[in-house]
Coordinates of C-alpha atoms (C1' of nucleotides) in Angstrom, one line a residue:
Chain A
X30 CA 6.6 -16.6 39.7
X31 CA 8.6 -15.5 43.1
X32 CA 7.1 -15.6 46.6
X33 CA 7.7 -11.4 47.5
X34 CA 7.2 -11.0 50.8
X35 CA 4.9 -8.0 51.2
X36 CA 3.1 -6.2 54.5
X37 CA 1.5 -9.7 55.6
X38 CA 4.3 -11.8 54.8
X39 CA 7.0 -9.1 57.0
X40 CA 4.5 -8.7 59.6
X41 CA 4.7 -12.2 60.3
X42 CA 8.1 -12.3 60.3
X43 CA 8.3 -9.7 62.8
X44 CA 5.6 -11.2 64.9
X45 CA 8.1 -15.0 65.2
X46 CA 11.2 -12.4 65.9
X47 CA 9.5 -10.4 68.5
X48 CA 9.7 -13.5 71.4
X49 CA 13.0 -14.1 70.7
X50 CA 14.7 -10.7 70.2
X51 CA 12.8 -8.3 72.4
X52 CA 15.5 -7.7 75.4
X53 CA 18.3 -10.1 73.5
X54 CA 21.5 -8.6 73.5
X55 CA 23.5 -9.1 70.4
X56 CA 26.8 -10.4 70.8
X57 CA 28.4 -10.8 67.3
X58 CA 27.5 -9.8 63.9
X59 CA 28.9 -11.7 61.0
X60 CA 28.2 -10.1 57.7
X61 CA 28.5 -12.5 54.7
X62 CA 27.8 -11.1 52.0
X63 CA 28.4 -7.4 52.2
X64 CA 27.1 -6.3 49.6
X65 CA 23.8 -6.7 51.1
X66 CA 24.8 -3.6 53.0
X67 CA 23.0 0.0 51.9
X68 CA 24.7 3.1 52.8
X69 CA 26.9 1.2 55.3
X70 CA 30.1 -0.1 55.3
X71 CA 31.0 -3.9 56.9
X72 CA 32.7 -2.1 60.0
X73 CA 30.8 0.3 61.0
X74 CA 27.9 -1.8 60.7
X75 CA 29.3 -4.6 63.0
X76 CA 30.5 -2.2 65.7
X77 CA 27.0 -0.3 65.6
X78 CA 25.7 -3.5 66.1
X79 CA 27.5 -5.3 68.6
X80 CA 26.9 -4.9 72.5
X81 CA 23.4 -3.5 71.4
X82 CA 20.2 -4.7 72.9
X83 CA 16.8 -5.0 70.9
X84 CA 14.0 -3.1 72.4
X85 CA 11.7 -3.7 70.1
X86 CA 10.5 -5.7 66.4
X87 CA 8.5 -3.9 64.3
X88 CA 7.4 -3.3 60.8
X89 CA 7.0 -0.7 58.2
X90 CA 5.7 -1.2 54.9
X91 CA 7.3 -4.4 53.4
X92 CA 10.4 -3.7 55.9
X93 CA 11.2 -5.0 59.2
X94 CA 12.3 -2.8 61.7
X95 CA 15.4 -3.9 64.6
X96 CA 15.0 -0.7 67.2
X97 CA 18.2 -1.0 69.7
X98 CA 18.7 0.6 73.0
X99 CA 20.7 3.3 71.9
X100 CA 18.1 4.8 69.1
X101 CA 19.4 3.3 66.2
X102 CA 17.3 1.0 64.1
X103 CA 18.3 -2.1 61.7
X104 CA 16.4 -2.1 59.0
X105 CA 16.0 -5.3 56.8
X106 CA 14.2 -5.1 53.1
X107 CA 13.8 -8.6 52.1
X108 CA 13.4 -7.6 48.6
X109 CA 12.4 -10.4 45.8
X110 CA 13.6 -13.3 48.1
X111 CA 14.8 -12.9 51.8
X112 CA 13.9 -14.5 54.8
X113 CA 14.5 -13.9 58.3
X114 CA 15.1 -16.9 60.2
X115 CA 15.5 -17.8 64.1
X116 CA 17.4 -20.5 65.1
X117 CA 19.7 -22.3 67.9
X118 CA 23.6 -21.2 66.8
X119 CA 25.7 -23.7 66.2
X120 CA 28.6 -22.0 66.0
X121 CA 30.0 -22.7 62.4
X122 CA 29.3 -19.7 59.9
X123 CA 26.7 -19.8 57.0
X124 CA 23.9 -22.7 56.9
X125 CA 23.8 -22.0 53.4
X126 CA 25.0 -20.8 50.7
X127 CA 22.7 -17.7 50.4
X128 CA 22.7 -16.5 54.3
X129 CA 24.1 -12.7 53.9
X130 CA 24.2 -11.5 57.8
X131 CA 24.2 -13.3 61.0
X132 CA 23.3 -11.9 64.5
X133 CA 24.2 -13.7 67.4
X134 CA 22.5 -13.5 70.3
X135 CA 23.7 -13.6 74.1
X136 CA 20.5 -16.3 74.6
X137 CA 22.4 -18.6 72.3
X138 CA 20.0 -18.4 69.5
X139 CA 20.7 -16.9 65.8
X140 CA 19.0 -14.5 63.5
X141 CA 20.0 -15.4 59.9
X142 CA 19.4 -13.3 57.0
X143 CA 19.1 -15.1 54.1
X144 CA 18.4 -13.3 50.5
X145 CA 18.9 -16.2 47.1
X146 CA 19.2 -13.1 44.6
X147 CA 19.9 -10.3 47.2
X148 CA 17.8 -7.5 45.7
X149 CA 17.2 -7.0 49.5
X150 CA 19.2 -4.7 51.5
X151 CA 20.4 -4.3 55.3
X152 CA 20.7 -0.9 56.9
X153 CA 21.6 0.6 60.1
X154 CA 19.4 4.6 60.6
X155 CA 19.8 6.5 63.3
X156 CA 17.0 8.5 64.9
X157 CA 17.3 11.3 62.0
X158 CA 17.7 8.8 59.4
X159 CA 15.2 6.8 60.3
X160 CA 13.0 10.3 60.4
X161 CA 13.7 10.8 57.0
X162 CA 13.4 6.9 55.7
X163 CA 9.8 6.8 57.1
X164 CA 9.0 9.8 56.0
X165 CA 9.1 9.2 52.1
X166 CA 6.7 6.3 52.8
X167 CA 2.8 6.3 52.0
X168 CA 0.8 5.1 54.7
X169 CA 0.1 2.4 56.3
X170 CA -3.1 0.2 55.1
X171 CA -4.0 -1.2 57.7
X172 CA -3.8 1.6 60.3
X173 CA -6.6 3.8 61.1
X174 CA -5.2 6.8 59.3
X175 CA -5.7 4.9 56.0
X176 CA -9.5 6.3 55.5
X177 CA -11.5 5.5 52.1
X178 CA -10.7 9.0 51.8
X179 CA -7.0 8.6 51.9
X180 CA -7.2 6.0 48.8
X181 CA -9.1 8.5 46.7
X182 CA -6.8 11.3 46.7
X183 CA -4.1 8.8 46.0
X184 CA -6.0 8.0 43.2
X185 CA -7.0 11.3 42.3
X186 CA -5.9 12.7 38.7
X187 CA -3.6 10.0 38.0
X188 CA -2.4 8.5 34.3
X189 CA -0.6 5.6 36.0
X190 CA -2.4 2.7 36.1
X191 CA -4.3 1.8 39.3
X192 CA -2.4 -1.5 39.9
X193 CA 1.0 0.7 39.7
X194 CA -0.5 3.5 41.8
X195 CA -1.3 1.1 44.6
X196 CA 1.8 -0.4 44.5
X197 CA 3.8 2.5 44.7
X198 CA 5.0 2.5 47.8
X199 CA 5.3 6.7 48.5
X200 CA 1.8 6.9 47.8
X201 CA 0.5 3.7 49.8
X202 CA 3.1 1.5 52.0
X203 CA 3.1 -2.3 52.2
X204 CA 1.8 -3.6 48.8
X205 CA 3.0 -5.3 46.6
X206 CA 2.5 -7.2 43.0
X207 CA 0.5 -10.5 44.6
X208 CA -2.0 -8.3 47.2
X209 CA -2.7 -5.9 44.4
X210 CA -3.7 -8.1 42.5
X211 CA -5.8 -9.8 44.3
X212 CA -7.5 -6.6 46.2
X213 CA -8.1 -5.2 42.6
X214 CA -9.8 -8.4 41.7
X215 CA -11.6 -8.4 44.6
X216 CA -13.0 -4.8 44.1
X217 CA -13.6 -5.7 40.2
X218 CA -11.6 -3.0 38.4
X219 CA -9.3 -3.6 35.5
X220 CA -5.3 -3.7 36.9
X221 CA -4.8 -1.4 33.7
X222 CA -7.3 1.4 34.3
X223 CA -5.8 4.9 35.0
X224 CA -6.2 5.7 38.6
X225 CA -8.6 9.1 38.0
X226 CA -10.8 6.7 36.2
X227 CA -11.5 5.1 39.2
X228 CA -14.9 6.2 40.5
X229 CA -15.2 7.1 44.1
X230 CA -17.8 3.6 44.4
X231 CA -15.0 1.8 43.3
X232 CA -12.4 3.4 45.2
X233 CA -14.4 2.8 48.8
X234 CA -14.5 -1.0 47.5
X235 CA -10.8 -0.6 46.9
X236 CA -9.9 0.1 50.2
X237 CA -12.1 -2.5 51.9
X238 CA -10.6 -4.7 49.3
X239 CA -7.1 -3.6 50.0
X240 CA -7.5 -3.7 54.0
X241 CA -9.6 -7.2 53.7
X242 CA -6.5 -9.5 51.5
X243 CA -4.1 -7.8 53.8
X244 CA -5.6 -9.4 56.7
X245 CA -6.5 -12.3 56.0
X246 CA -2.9 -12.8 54.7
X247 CA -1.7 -12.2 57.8
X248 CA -4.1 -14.5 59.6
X249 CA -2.6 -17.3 56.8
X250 CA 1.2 -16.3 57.6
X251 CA 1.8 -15.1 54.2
X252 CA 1.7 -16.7 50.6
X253 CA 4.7 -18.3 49.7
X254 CA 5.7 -20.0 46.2
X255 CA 9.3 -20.3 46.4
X256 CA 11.6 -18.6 49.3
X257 CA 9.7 -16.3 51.7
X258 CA 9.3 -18.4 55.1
X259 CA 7.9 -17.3 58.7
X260 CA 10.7 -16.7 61.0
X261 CA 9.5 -20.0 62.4
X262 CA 10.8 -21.2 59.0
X263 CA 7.9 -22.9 57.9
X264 CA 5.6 -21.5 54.6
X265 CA 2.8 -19.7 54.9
X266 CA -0.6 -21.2 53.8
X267 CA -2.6 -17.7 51.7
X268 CA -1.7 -19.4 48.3
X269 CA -4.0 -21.3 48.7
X270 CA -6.3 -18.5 48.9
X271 CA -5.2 -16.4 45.9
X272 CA -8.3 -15.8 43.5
X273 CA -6.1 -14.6 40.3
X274 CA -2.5 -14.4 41.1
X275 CA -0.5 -17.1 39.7
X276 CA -3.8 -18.7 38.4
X277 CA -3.7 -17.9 34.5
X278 CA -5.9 -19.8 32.3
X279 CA -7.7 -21.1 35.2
X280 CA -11.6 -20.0 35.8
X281 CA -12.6 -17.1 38.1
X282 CA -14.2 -18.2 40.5
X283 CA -16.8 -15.3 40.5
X284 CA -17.9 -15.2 37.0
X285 CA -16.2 -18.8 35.4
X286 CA -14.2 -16.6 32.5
X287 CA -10.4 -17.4 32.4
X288 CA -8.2 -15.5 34.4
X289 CA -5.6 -14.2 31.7
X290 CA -2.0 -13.1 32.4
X291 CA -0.5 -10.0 30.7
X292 CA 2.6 -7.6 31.0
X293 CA 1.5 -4.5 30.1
X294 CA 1.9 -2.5 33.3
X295 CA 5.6 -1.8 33.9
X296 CA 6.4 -5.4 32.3
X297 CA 5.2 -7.1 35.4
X298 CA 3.0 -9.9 36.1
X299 CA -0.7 -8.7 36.4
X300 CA -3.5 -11.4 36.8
X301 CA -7.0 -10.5 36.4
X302 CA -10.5 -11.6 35.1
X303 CA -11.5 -9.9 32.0
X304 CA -15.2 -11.3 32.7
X305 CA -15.5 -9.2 35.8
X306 CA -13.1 -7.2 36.5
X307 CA -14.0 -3.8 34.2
Chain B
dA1 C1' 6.0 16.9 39.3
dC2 C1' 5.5 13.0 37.2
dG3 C1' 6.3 9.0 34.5
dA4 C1' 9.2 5.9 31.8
dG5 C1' 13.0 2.9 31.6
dG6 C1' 17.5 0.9 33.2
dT7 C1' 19.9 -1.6 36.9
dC8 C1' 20.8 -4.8 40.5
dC9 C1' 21.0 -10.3 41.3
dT10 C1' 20.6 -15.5 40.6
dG11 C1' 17.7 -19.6 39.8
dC12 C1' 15.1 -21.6 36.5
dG13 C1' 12.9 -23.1 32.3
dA14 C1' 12.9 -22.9 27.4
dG15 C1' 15.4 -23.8 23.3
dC16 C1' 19.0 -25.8 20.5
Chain C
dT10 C1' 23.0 -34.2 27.9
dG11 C1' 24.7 -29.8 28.5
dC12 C1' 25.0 -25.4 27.2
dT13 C1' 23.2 -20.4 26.5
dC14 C1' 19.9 -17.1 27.1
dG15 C1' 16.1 -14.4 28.7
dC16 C1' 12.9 -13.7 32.3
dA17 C1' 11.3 -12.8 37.1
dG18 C1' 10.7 -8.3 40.0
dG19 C1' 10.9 -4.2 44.4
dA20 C1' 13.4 -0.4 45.1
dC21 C1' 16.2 3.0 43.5
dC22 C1' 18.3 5.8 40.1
dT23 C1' 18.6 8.8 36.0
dC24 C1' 16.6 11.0 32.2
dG25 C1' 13.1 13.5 29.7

DNA sequence: ACGAGGTCCTGCGAGC
DNA sequence: TGCTCGCAGGACCTCG
């Protein structure tokens, strides 16, 4: 039981930033915890940051993306349980006792990074980096490139399960444990099944599946049980909305059979219907 | 090349 | 009541 913020739940995130950061200049950056830093030091980080201005707030995958005037990007992973909150400064350090970075803005206002087991990570790319961090990620679901055809060869010859294929995010960017649950619910197949056992019929009702939760996750600001928030700080409302995940012992609502809980794929939490999902 | 398994990290709930 | 302990899990790493 976490809340993991995924491709709807950053992308909302991203959209509450973009007002407030797009042209911002940042003035300060105080880094709390610094081990929420990847591949860069405190220092280095700070200096790259300050005097920068934001050009644009973006997403990619389960990331959101910082881009700064002088090519650089800052990249934050929220991991298992970040947040990325905007709020007035008020001039005294942390708000609590999990905040890991603070930027603060010439406008007066404050971005606050705030991670409770910090399995996230902070990083600054440049232009080459950034090249090369992209790079190793799948596509994007719900951009045009992502074809019925594209989820079949991802599929394709596979042992791993379909759940774990789906999730990986090399072969397919953006989802995560809750979503693929729910698309693979939604499409009927097993969460267990080898991915090459997935028929090509089931594979096109995959990927309308797969594009169909995503957005109408977005649409509900995310699904939150525990720490993701909108950067407007509030929750978002699509747990209400969850057919399986988090529902065990509770009846499908397409067939009436229990929804049943199990660990067997890579010891994480898949929900499914054993009534109708095959 | 691909897949399995360990590690990071802390709050929480179960058990004694 | 208060303690210990194991679990949760995305991304990344190493190993086979």
């Amino acid at each position: 039981m976490s809340a993991v913020p995924e491709l709807p739940e950053v992308e909302t995130i991203a959209a509450d930033l973009r007002p407030h950061l797009i042209g911002a200049r940042i003035r300060r950056v105080r880094v709390i915890r610094p081990d929420i830093l990847r591949g860069i030091r405190r220092a280095a980080f700070q200096r790259g940051l300050s005097g920068r201005r934001v050009t644009a707030v973006g997403r990619r995958a389960k990331h959101l993306v910082i881009e700064l005037d002088d090519g650089r990007r800052m990249i934050i992973q929220p991991g298992m349980t970040g947040a990325v909150l905007v709020e007035r400064e008020t001039g005294n350090g942390p708000r609590d006792p999990y905040d890991t970075v603070h930027l603060l803005l010439d406008s007066g206002k404050l971005v606050r990074y705030r991670d409770v087991r910090r399995l996230g990570g902070v990083r600054l790319l440049t232009p080459s980096a950034w090249e090369r961090y992209t790079t190793a990620i799948g596509p994007e679901p719900l951009e045009p490139g992502f074809t019925q055809e594209v989820l079949a060869a991802i599929l394709r010859g596979g042992r791993l399960a379909v759940k774990k294929a789906i999730m990986d995010q090399r072969r397919l960017a953006g989802v995560g444990n809750i979503y693929a649950n729910e698309a693979l619910w939604m499409a009927g197949i097993d969460p267990s099944r080898e991915s090459r056992r997935v028929t090509l019929g089931e594979s096109s009702r995959l990927h309308a599946a797969i594009v169909k939760v995503l957005s109408a996750a977005i649409r509900g600001r995310g699904t939150t049980f525990r720490d993701y928030r909108t950067g407007k700080g509030s929750p978002g409302s699509f747990q209400g909305r969850l057919a399986v995940y988090e529902r065990a012992g509770e009846p499908c609502v397409r067939c009436g059979r229990r929804i049943v809980i199990t660990h067997a794929i890579d010891a994480r939490s898949s929900y499914f219907c054993p009534g109708c999902q095959r």
